[in-house]
């Protein structure tokens, strides 16, 4: 569905084939929008995300048995992320969850919401849960920036603690998230009130911002996106979802054997890295393009973004055997560009590399 905010002043519609159809791409200056999110506060229309609702007294125990997250430890008015894996431990679904008011709300990519709901419905059996599509009921807005406390205070809104949830007057809730950036709050508000909420937030000082800016901040935060930074072979360890969306102190869910085995006795075959792309050419690679060393394909490109400070960047799944200092070529046909790995993006479980190594060298 198309957001009514596509007709807001200054809104520019997304390009054909965008991963974010139906919401504004930007509002005239995507780099200024990013700077506002980094230095003050900006609001993003993410109403194209789907929302599923799982009410019922067995909801936490039931979701605990089906997903990678420890839902039995998820308290009231708390949030988390979760995955549904296949039997080989490969990622099928990702969702951000909030347990509030007797319901767990799962917001996810619109393209995968139907299959996720079909899977959940199939797995109900005798459990006291009633999963449903709540996309027509709730829409997602995301506020990002260090001035969120002042914005919420001005509007008289409750500001939840990190990964906490607060009810909003008139329906919906606020969910505080650790990304993108260091301070973000998702607002899941009644869909019919989307325009009113947008006006309220922008009148109070939040800068209107589009998907271009949000994606650049997400890439900078090293947060993967299902179907863009993942493929049919992706396991959680490769894309920074261990800890955030996978709880290691639980078992008895589909794919758990792979999660445990890789964590305890092995390493994933690939790792998600941040690439700095050569910006001297106007062309850039696209999601799914190869990452090449010499004649050898060593990975795949995921999200590509133009960042207000870092320039052209991308997330890519690259074979673990590729040295970090290797100069890469990314893209295909007429959009091949050079790329270098950001060493700070290397997962800390890699000996001698990454953030942990940098910290050790400074001791």
mmCIF file of C-alpha atoms in Angstrom:
data_model
loop_
_atom_site.group_PDB
_atom_site.id
_atom_site.type_symbol
_atom_site.label_atom_id
_atom_site.label_comp_id
_atom_site.label_asym_id
_atom_site.label_seq_id
_atom_site.Cartn_x
_atom_site.Cartn_y
_atom_site.Cartn_z
ATOM 1 C CA UNK A 1 0.000 0.000 0.000
ATOM 2 C CA UNK A 2 1.149 3.542 -0.717
ATOM 3 C CA UNK A 3 1.676 5.889 2.217
ATOM 4 C CA UNK A 4 -0.370 9.094 2.272
ATOM 5 C CA UNK A 5 2.915 10.841 3.128
ATOM 6 C CA UNK A 6 3.991 10.466 -0.507
ATOM 7 C CA UNK A 7 1.958 13.640 -1.053
ATOM 8 C CA UNK A 8 3.567 15.503 1.870
ATOM 9 C CA UNK A 9 5.442 18.723 1.004
ATOM 10 C CA UNK A 10 8.815 17.933 -0.555
ATOM 11 C CA UNK A 11 8.300 14.162 -0.659
ATOM 12 C CA UNK A 12 10.050 12.372 -3.535
ATOM 13 C CA UNK A 13 8.657 8.971 -4.515
ATOM 14 C CA UNK A 14 10.962 5.929 -4.627
ATOM 15 C CA UNK A 15 12.468 4.765 -7.902
ATOM 16 C CA UNK A 16 11.028 1.781 -9.742
ATOM 17 C CA UNK A 17 12.286 -1.449 -8.217
ATOM 18 C CA UNK A 18 13.126 0.151 -4.869
ATOM 19 C CA UNK A 19 13.329 -2.119 -1.839
ATOM 20 C CA UNK A 20 11.139 0.464 -0.083
ATOM 21 C CA UNK A 21 8.100 0.993 -2.324
ATOM 22 C CA UNK A 22 5.177 3.068 -1.141
ATOM 23 C CA UNK A 23 7.032 5.455 1.188
ATOM 24 C CA UNK A 24 9.014 8.664 0.486
ATOM 25 C CA UNK A 25 12.554 8.153 -0.793
ATOM 26 C CA UNK A 26 13.654 11.548 0.471
ATOM 27 C CA UNK A 27 12.429 15.093 1.066
ATOM 28 C CA UNK A 28 14.820 17.015 -1.159
ATOM 29 C CA UNK A 29 18.137 16.623 0.675
ATOM 30 C CA UNK A 30 18.909 13.053 1.843
ATOM 31 C CA UNK A 31 22.339 14.007 3.206
ATOM 32 C CA UNK A 32 20.860 16.752 5.390
ATOM 33 C CA UNK A 33 18.259 14.240 6.549
ATOM 34 C CA UNK A 34 21.045 11.904 7.644
ATOM 35 C CA UNK A 35 22.854 14.711 9.434
ATOM 36 C CA UNK A 36 19.662 15.597 11.304
ATOM 37 C CA UNK A 37 19.267 11.995 12.425
ATOM 38 C CA UNK A 38 22.894 11.929 13.592
ATOM 39 C CA UNK A 39 22.991 15.348 15.272
ATOM 40 C CA UNK A 40 19.432 16.360 16.185
ATOM 41 C CA UNK A 41 16.280 14.368 15.314
ATOM 42 C CA UNK A 42 14.530 13.080 12.186
ATOM 43 C CA UNK A 43 11.381 11.052 11.542
ATOM 44 C CA UNK A 44 11.111 8.294 8.921
ATOM 45 C CA UNK A 45 7.982 6.897 7.309
ATOM 46 C CA UNK A 46 8.286 3.111 7.505
ATOM 47 C CA UNK A 47 4.595 2.404 7.087
ATOM 48 C CA UNK A 48 5.352 -0.096 4.293
ATOM 49 C CA UNK A 49 6.418 -2.621 6.938
ATOM 50 C CA UNK A 50 3.926 -5.346 7.760
ATOM 51 C CA UNK A 51 2.707 -5.898 11.322
ATOM 52 C CA UNK A 52 1.507 -9.248 12.684
ATOM 53 C CA UNK A 53 -0.259 -9.610 16.029
ATOM 54 C CA UNK A 54 -0.097 -12.687 18.281
ATOM 55 C CA UNK A 55 -2.549 -12.367 21.180
ATOM 56 C CA UNK A 56 -3.332 -15.159 23.621
ATOM 57 C CA UNK A 57 -2.198 -16.449 26.981
ATOM 58 C CA UNK A 58 0.257 -18.949 25.438
ATOM 59 C CA UNK A 59 1.888 -16.393 23.118
ATOM 60 C CA UNK A 60 5.304 -16.237 24.836
ATOM 61 C CA UNK A 61 5.698 -19.979 25.368
ATOM 62 C CA UNK A 62 4.484 -20.663 21.827
ATOM 63 C CA UNK A 63 6.801 -18.156 20.132
ATOM 64 C CA UNK A 64 9.653 -19.423 22.324
ATOM 65 C CA UNK A 65 9.201 -22.888 20.796
ATOM 66 C CA UNK A 66 9.144 -21.640 17.196
ATOM 67 C CA UNK A 67 11.790 -18.933 17.020
ATOM 68 C CA UNK A 68 15.399 -18.191 17.905
ATOM 69 C CA UNK A 69 14.507 -15.814 20.750
ATOM 70 C CA UNK A 70 13.960 -16.551 24.453
ATOM 71 C CA UNK A 71 10.379 -15.278 24.571
ATOM 72 C CA UNK A 72 9.708 -16.923 27.934
ATOM 73 C CA UNK A 73 12.076 -14.335 29.452
ATOM 74 C CA UNK A 74 10.515 -11.413 27.592
ATOM 75 C CA UNK A 75 8.678 -9.305 30.147
ATOM 76 C CA UNK A 76 5.629 -7.127 29.675
ATOM 77 C CA UNK A 77 6.352 -3.952 27.723
ATOM 78 C CA UNK A 78 9.654 -5.274 26.420
ATOM 79 C CA UNK A 79 10.995 -5.574 22.874
ATOM 80 C CA UNK A 80 13.440 -7.813 21.027
ATOM 81 C CA UNK A 81 14.290 -9.225 17.600
ATOM 82 C CA UNK A 82 13.709 -12.792 16.484
ATOM 83 C CA UNK A 83 14.272 -15.209 13.603
ATOM 84 C CA UNK A 84 12.512 -18.199 12.133
ATOM 85 C CA UNK A 85 15.074 -20.676 10.761
ATOM 86 C CA UNK A 86 14.749 -23.728 8.535
ATOM 87 C CA UNK A 87 15.919 -27.160 9.658
ATOM 88 C CA UNK A 88 19.479 -26.420 8.434
ATOM 89 C CA UNK A 89 19.600 -23.234 10.536
ATOM 90 C CA UNK A 90 19.268 -20.874 7.565
ATOM 91 C CA UNK A 91 17.307 -17.654 8.030
ATOM 92 C CA UNK A 92 13.763 -17.659 6.680
ATOM 93 C CA UNK A 93 12.181 -14.745 8.590
ATOM 94 C CA UNK A 94 13.256 -11.794 10.730
ATOM 95 C CA UNK A 95 10.961 -9.654 12.860
ATOM 96 C CA UNK A 96 11.161 -6.969 15.515
ATOM 97 C CA UNK A 97 8.889 -7.906 18.424
ATOM 98 C CA UNK A 98 7.092 -6.058 21.204
ATOM 99 C CA UNK A 99 5.207 -7.731 24.048
ATOM 100 C CA UNK A 100 2.563 -5.312 25.293
ATOM 101 C CA UNK A 101 -1.099 -5.320 26.326
ATOM 102 C CA UNK A 102 -1.509 -9.093 26.113
ATOM 103 C CA UNK A 103 -0.193 -9.272 22.526
ATOM 104 C CA UNK A 104 3.155 -9.792 20.838
ATOM 105 C CA UNK A 105 3.458 -7.567 17.769
ATOM 106 C CA UNK A 106 5.893 -8.635 15.053
ATOM 107 C CA UNK A 107 6.821 -6.106 12.369
ATOM 108 C CA UNK A 108 8.632 -7.454 9.361
ATOM 109 C CA UNK A 109 9.290 -7.040 5.653
ATOM 110 C CA UNK A 110 6.032 -6.798 3.714
ATOM 111 C CA UNK A 111 7.187 -9.361 1.149
ATOM 112 C CA UNK A 112 7.674 -12.073 3.776
ATOM 113 C CA UNK A 113 4.731 -11.272 6.074
ATOM 114 C CA UNK A 114 2.321 -13.584 4.256
ATOM 115 C CA UNK A 115 4.578 -16.659 4.439
ATOM 116 C CA UNK A 116 5.458 -15.862 8.066
ATOM 117 C CA UNK A 117 1.786 -15.605 9.044
ATOM 118 C CA UNK A 118 1.004 -18.831 7.146
ATOM 119 C CA UNK A 119 3.781 -20.632 9.057
ATOM 120 C CA UNK A 120 2.625 -19.301 12.418
ATOM 121 C CA UNK A 121 -0.987 -20.209 11.704
ATOM 122 C CA UNK A 122 0.016 -23.735 10.682
ATOM 123 C CA UNK A 123 1.879 -24.182 13.974
ATOM 124 C CA UNK A 124 -0.963 -23.144 16.329
ATOM 125 C CA UNK A 125 -2.263 -26.691 17.041
ATOM 126 C CA UNK A 126 -3.702 -26.604 20.587
ATOM 127 C CA UNK A 127 -1.921 -23.446 21.806
ATOM 128 C CA UNK A 128 -4.049 -20.534 22.988
ATOM 129 C CA UNK A 129 -2.869 -18.003 20.415
ATOM 130 C CA UNK A 130 -4.567 -16.268 17.492
ATOM 131 C CA UNK A 131 -1.981 -14.864 15.061
ATOM 132 C CA UNK A 132 -3.365 -12.330 12.565
ATOM 133 C CA UNK A 133 -2.282 -9.675 10.102
ATOM 134 C CA UNK A 134 -2.476 -6.280 11.848
ATOM 135 C CA UNK A 135 -0.941 -4.213 9.027
ATOM 136 C CA UNK A 136 -4.237 -2.432 8.392
ATOM 137 C CA UNK A 137 -4.363 -1.525 12.098
ATOM 138 C CA UNK A 138 -0.841 -0.234 12.805
ATOM 139 C CA UNK A 139 1.796 1.711 10.880
ATOM 140 C CA UNK A 140 5.467 2.237 11.748
ATOM 141 C CA UNK A 141 7.193 5.600 12.088
ATOM 142 C CA UNK A 142 10.795 5.714 13.324
ATOM 143 C CA UNK A 143 12.352 8.688 15.116
ATOM 144 C CA UNK A 144 16.165 8.841 15.202
ATOM 145 C CA UNK A 145 18.589 11.240 16.857
ATOM 146 C CA UNK A 146 20.127 12.486 20.114
ATOM 147 C CA UNK A 147 17.361 15.065 20.601
ATOM 148 C CA UNK A 148 14.627 12.432 20.964
ATOM 149 C CA UNK A 149 14.239 13.072 24.733
ATOM 150 C CA UNK A 150 13.544 16.762 24.126
ATOM 151 C CA UNK A 151 11.124 15.967 21.299
ATOM 152 C CA UNK A 152 9.190 13.492 23.422
ATOM 153 C CA UNK A 153 9.145 15.880 26.366
ATOM 154 C CA UNK A 154 7.760 18.656 24.168
ATOM 155 C CA UNK A 155 4.972 16.356 22.953
ATOM 156 C CA UNK A 156 4.287 14.831 26.364
ATOM 157 C CA UNK A 157 5.134 11.340 25.102
ATOM 158 C CA UNK A 158 6.482 8.559 27.337
ATOM 159 C CA UNK A 159 10.079 7.689 26.457
ATOM 160 C CA UNK A 160 10.750 3.992 27.096
ATOM 161 C CA UNK A 161 14.093 2.617 28.234
ATOM 162 C CA UNK A 162 16.263 0.697 25.788
ATOM 163 C CA UNK A 163 14.221 -2.150 24.267
ATOM 164 C CA UNK A 164 11.322 -1.004 26.396
ATOM 165 C CA UNK A 165 7.756 -0.333 25.248
ATOM 166 C CA UNK A 166 5.386 2.461 26.340
ATOM 167 C CA UNK A 167 1.709 2.778 25.466
ATOM 168 C CA UNK A 168 0.646 5.862 23.502
ATOM 169 C CA UNK A 169 -2.489 7.831 24.174
ATOM 170 C CA UNK A 170 -4.994 7.104 21.439
ATOM 171 C CA UNK A 171 -3.596 3.658 20.688
ATOM 172 C CA UNK A 172 -0.329 2.090 19.637
ATOM 173 C CA UNK A 173 3.014 2.127 21.423
ATOM 174 C CA UNK A 174 6.581 3.450 21.374
ATOM 175 C CA UNK A 175 9.475 0.980 21.234
ATOM 176 C CA UNK A 176 13.021 2.137 21.915
ATOM 177 C CA UNK A 177 15.650 0.520 19.685
ATOM 178 C CA UNK A 178 19.478 0.445 19.651
ATOM 179 C CA UNK A 179 19.621 1.123 15.888
ATOM 180 C CA UNK A 180 19.970 2.826 13.495
ATOM 181 C CA UNK A 181 22.419 5.110 15.217
ATOM 182 C CA UNK A 182 22.648 5.231 18.979
ATOM 183 C CA UNK A 183 19.137 6.487 19.730
ATOM 184 C CA UNK A 184 15.991 5.429 17.906
ATOM 185 C CA UNK A 185 12.330 4.936 18.762
ATOM 186 C CA UNK A 186 9.794 3.071 16.656
ATOM 187 C CA UNK A 187 6.248 4.342 16.920
ATOM 188 C CA UNK A 188 3.597 1.788 16.003
ATOM 189 C CA UNK A 189 0.547 3.998 15.695
ATOM 190 C CA UNK A 190 -3.005 3.553 14.390
ATOM 191 C CA UNK A 191 -2.693 3.557 10.597
ATOM 192 C CA UNK A 192 -5.541 6.020 10.237
ATOM 193 C CA UNK A 193 -3.598 8.507 12.393
ATOM 194 C CA UNK A 194 -0.376 8.310 10.341
ATOM 195 C CA UNK A 195 -0.655 11.791 8.835
ATOM 196 C CA UNK A 196 -1.625 13.347 12.166
ATOM 197 C CA UNK A 197 1.357 11.758 13.929
ATOM 198 C CA UNK A 198 3.716 12.849 11.159
ATOM 199 C CA UNK A 199 2.466 16.422 11.419
ATOM 200 C CA UNK A 200 2.746 16.379 15.192
ATOM 201 C CA UNK A 201 6.351 15.144 15.106
ATOM 202 C CA UNK A 202 7.538 17.476 12.358
ATOM 203 C CA UNK A 203 5.807 20.491 13.939
ATOM 204 C CA UNK A 204 7.714 19.689 17.154
ATOM 205 C CA UNK A 205 11.055 19.789 15.338
ATOM 206 C CA UNK A 206 11.714 16.354 13.818
ATOM 207 C CA UNK A 207 13.032 16.668 10.272
ATOM 208 C CA UNK A 208 11.092 14.693 7.628
ATOM 209 C CA UNK A 209 13.358 11.976 6.235
ATOM 210 C CA UNK A 210 13.055 9.209 3.683
ATOM 211 C CA UNK A 211 14.158 5.649 3.100
ATOM 212 C CA UNK A 212 17.432 6.761 1.440
ATOM 213 C CA UNK A 213 18.629 8.282 4.718
ATOM 214 C CA UNK A 214 17.292 5.445 6.877
ATOM 215 C CA UNK A 215 19.071 2.808 4.800
ATOM 216 C CA UNK A 216 22.357 4.719 4.938
ATOM 217 C CA UNK A 217 22.146 4.853 8.745
ATOM 218 C CA UNK A 218 21.211 1.173 8.923
ATOM 219 C CA UNK A 219 24.182 0.174 6.779
ATOM 220 C CA UNK A 220 26.497 2.314 8.915
ATOM 221 C CA UNK A 221 25.089 0.507 11.985
ATOM 222 C CA UNK A 222 25.971 -2.901 10.445
ATOM 223 C CA UNK A 223 22.368 -4.070 10.715
ATOM 224 C CA UNK A 224 21.312 -6.578 8.043
ATOM 225 C CA UNK A 225 18.045 -6.533 6.139
ATOM 226 C CA UNK A 226 16.256 -9.768 5.285
ATOM 227 C CA UNK A 227 16.249 -10.514 1.572
ATOM 228 C CA UNK A 228 18.783 -7.772 0.813
ATOM 229 C CA UNK A 229 21.775 -8.683 2.985
ATOM 230 C CA UNK A 230 20.747 -12.337 3.227
ATOM 231 C CA UNK A 231 20.348 -15.106 0.684
ATOM 232 C CA UNK A 232 18.999 -18.654 0.801
ATOM 233 C CA UNK A 233 22.186 -19.894 2.524
ATOM 234 C CA UNK A 234 22.525 -17.257 5.266
ATOM 235 C CA UNK A 235 22.861 -18.419 8.843
ATOM 236 C CA UNK A 236 22.500 -15.957 11.772
ATOM 237 C CA UNK A 237 26.211 -15.940 12.676
ATOM 238 C CA UNK A 238 27.134 -14.431 9.320
ATOM 239 C CA UNK A 239 25.071 -11.247 9.671
ATOM 240 C CA UNK A 240 25.391 -10.092 13.296
ATOM 241 C CA UNK A 241 22.087 -11.599 14.461
ATOM 242 C CA UNK A 242 23.623 -13.672 17.258
ATOM 243 C CA UNK A 243 22.710 -11.876 20.473
ATOM 244 C CA UNK A 244 20.343 -9.381 18.869
ATOM 245 C CA UNK A 245 17.909 -11.932 17.411
ATOM 246 C CA UNK A 246 19.286 -15.287 18.583
ATOM 247 C CA UNK A 247 19.407 -16.269 22.246
ATOM 248 C CA UNK A 248 22.153 -18.847 22.782
ATOM 249 C CA UNK A 249 20.845 -20.152 26.111
ATOM 250 C CA UNK A 250 17.776 -21.866 24.728
ATOM 251 C CA UNK A 251 17.083 -24.870 22.562
ATOM 252 C CA UNK A 252 14.298 -26.930 21.036
ATOM 253 C CA UNK A 253 13.511 -24.789 18.016
ATOM 254 C CA UNK A 254 13.969 -25.504 14.344
ATOM 255 C CA UNK A 255 17.552 -24.847 13.244
ATOM 256 C CA UNK A 256 18.921 -24.708 16.789
ATOM 257 C CA UNK A 257 21.419 -27.527 16.186
ATOM 258 C CA UNK A 258 23.236 -25.494 13.522
ATOM 259 C CA UNK A 259 23.232 -22.376 15.691
ATOM 260 C CA UNK A 260 24.768 -24.270 18.606
ATOM 261 C CA UNK A 261 27.297 -26.174 16.514
ATOM 262 C CA UNK A 262 28.654 -23.115 14.703
ATOM 263 C CA UNK A 263 28.814 -21.125 17.934
ATOM 264 C CA UNK A 264 30.592 -23.806 19.941
ATOM 265 C CA UNK A 265 32.885 -25.662 17.541
ATOM 266 C CA UNK A 266 33.070 -23.759 14.283
ATOM 267 C CA UNK A 267 32.887 -20.471 12.460
ATOM 268 C CA UNK A 268 30.484 -19.361 9.772
ATOM 269 C CA UNK A 269 31.783 -19.655 6.202
ATOM 270 C CA UNK A 270 31.052 -15.974 5.465
ATOM 271 C CA UNK A 271 30.965 -12.715 7.377
ATOM 272 C CA UNK A 272 29.061 -9.521 6.734
ATOM 273 C CA UNK A 273 31.453 -6.619 6.184
ATOM 274 C CA UNK A 274 31.138 -2.916 5.506
ATOM 275 C CA UNK A 275 32.726 -1.956 2.194
ATOM 276 C CA UNK A 276 33.888 1.495 1.154
ATOM 277 C CA UNK A 277 33.189 1.841 -2.557
ATOM 278 C CA UNK A 278 35.143 3.838 -5.097
ATOM 279 C CA UNK A 279 33.023 6.918 -5.673
ATOM 280 C CA UNK A 280 34.834 8.211 -8.750
ATOM 281 C CA UNK A 281 32.263 6.600 -11.039
ATOM 282 C CA UNK A 282 28.580 7.466 -11.086
ATOM 283 C CA UNK A 283 27.532 3.803 -11.185
ATOM 284 C CA UNK A 284 27.271 1.636 -8.087
ATOM 285 C CA UNK A 285 26.698 -2.097 -7.568
ATOM 286 C CA UNK A 286 23.306 -3.530 -6.709
ATOM 287 C CA UNK A 287 22.135 -6.054 -4.145
ATOM 288 C CA UNK A 288 22.990 -9.553 -5.316
ATOM 289 C CA UNK A 289 26.002 -8.502 -7.396
ATOM 290 C CA UNK A 290 29.207 -10.528 -6.932
ATOM 291 C CA UNK A 291 32.246 -9.625 -4.855
ATOM 292 C CA UNK A 292 35.353 -10.666 -6.778
ATOM 293 C CA UNK A 293 39.061 -11.157 -6.093
ATOM 294 C CA UNK A 294 40.920 -11.717 -9.352
ATOM 295 C CA UNK A 295 38.831 -14.264 -11.242
ATOM 296 C CA UNK A 296 37.244 -15.698 -8.109
ATOM 297 C CA UNK A 297 33.804 -14.817 -6.736
ATOM 298 C CA UNK A 298 34.188 -14.523 -2.959
ATOM 299 C CA UNK A 299 30.878 -13.013 -1.892
ATOM 300 C CA UNK A 300 27.723 -11.077 -2.687
ATOM 301 C CA UNK A 301 26.740 -7.450 -2.326
ATOM 302 C CA UNK A 302 23.808 -6.594 -0.058
ATOM 303 C CA UNK A 303 22.630 -3.092 0.825
ATOM 304 C CA UNK A 304 24.249 -0.202 -1.054
ATOM 305 C CA UNK A 305 23.942 3.332 0.303
ATOM 306 C CA UNK A 306 25.264 6.872 -0.047
ATOM 307 C CA UNK A 307 26.251 8.100 3.413
ATOM 308 C CA UNK A 308 26.608 11.760 4.349
ATOM 309 C CA UNK A 309 30.095 11.219 5.828
ATOM 310 C CA UNK A 310 31.329 7.846 4.573
ATOM 311 C CA UNK A 311 30.318 8.317 0.940
ATOM 312 C CA UNK A 312 29.276 5.226 -1.058
ATOM 313 C CA UNK A 313 29.178 2.163 1.181
ATOM 314 C CA UNK A 314 27.756 -1.332 1.083
ATOM 315 C CA UNK A 315 27.221 -4.384 3.222
ATOM 316 C CA UNK A 316 28.504 -7.609 1.688
ATOM 317 C CA UNK A 317 28.715 -11.264 2.640
ATOM 318 C CA UNK A 318 32.334 -12.267 2.014
ATOM 319 C CA UNK A 319 34.095 -15.585 2.504
ATOM 320 C CA UNK A 320 35.924 -15.712 5.811
ATOM 321 C CA UNK A 321 39.144 -16.803 4.075
ATOM 322 C CA UNK A 322 39.502 -13.459 2.263
ATOM 323 C CA UNK A 323 42.066 -11.246 4.071
ATOM 324 C CA UNK A 324 40.616 -7.952 5.230
ATOM 325 C CA UNK A 325 43.274 -5.909 3.430
ATOM 326 C CA UNK A 326 42.388 -7.424 0.030
ATOM 327 C CA UNK A 327 41.222 -4.988 -2.624
ATOM 328 C CA UNK A 328 37.912 -6.172 -3.997
ATOM 329 C CA UNK A 329 35.862 -5.603 -7.122
ATOM 330 C CA UNK A 330 32.101 -5.454 -6.649
ATOM 331 C CA UNK A 331 29.301 -5.301 -9.180
ATOM 332 C CA UNK A 332 28.786 -6.734 -12.645
ATOM 333 C CA UNK A 333 28.640 -5.607 -16.261
ATOM 334 C CA UNK A 334 29.047 -1.819 -16.450
ATOM 335 C CA UNK A 335 28.705 -1.210 -12.697
ATOM 336 C CA UNK A 336 31.932 -2.765 -11.439
ATOM 337 C CA UNK A 337 33.774 -0.616 -8.874
ATOM 338 C CA UNK A 338 36.689 -1.111 -6.502
ATOM 339 C CA UNK A 339 36.001 -1.634 -2.804
ATOM 340 C CA UNK A 340 37.909 -1.899 0.450
ATOM 341 C CA UNK A 341 36.838 -3.491 3.718
ATOM 342 C CA UNK A 342 36.278 -1.221 6.696
ATOM 343 C CA UNK A 343 38.457 -2.979 9.326
ATOM 344 C CA UNK A 344 36.155 -1.833 12.119
ATOM 345 C CA UNK A 345 33.344 -3.890 10.583
ATOM 346 C CA UNK A 346 35.207 -7.183 10.974
ATOM 347 C CA UNK A 347 33.457 -9.367 13.582
ATOM 348 C CA UNK A 348 35.479 -9.531 16.821
ATOM 349 C CA UNK A 349 35.551 -13.349 16.800
ATOM 350 C CA UNK A 350 38.170 -13.229 14.031
ATOM 351 C CA UNK A 351 41.644 -13.688 15.585
ATOM 352 C CA UNK A 352 43.939 -10.727 15.086
ATOM 353 C CA UNK A 353 41.314 -8.629 13.328
ATOM 354 C CA UNK A 354 38.411 -6.346 14.035
ATOM 355 C CA UNK A 355 37.439 -4.170 16.968
ATOM 356 C CA UNK A 356 38.661 -6.614 19.624
ATOM 357 C CA UNK A 357 42.135 -6.731 18.062
ATOM 358 C CA UNK A 358 42.250 -2.952 17.906
ATOM 359 C CA UNK A 359 41.401 -2.741 21.582
ATOM 360 C CA UNK A 360 44.080 -5.299 22.461
ATOM 361 C CA UNK A 361 46.728 -3.413 20.481
ATOM 362 C CA UNK A 362 45.968 -0.301 22.493
ATOM 363 C CA UNK A 363 46.671 -1.988 25.828
#
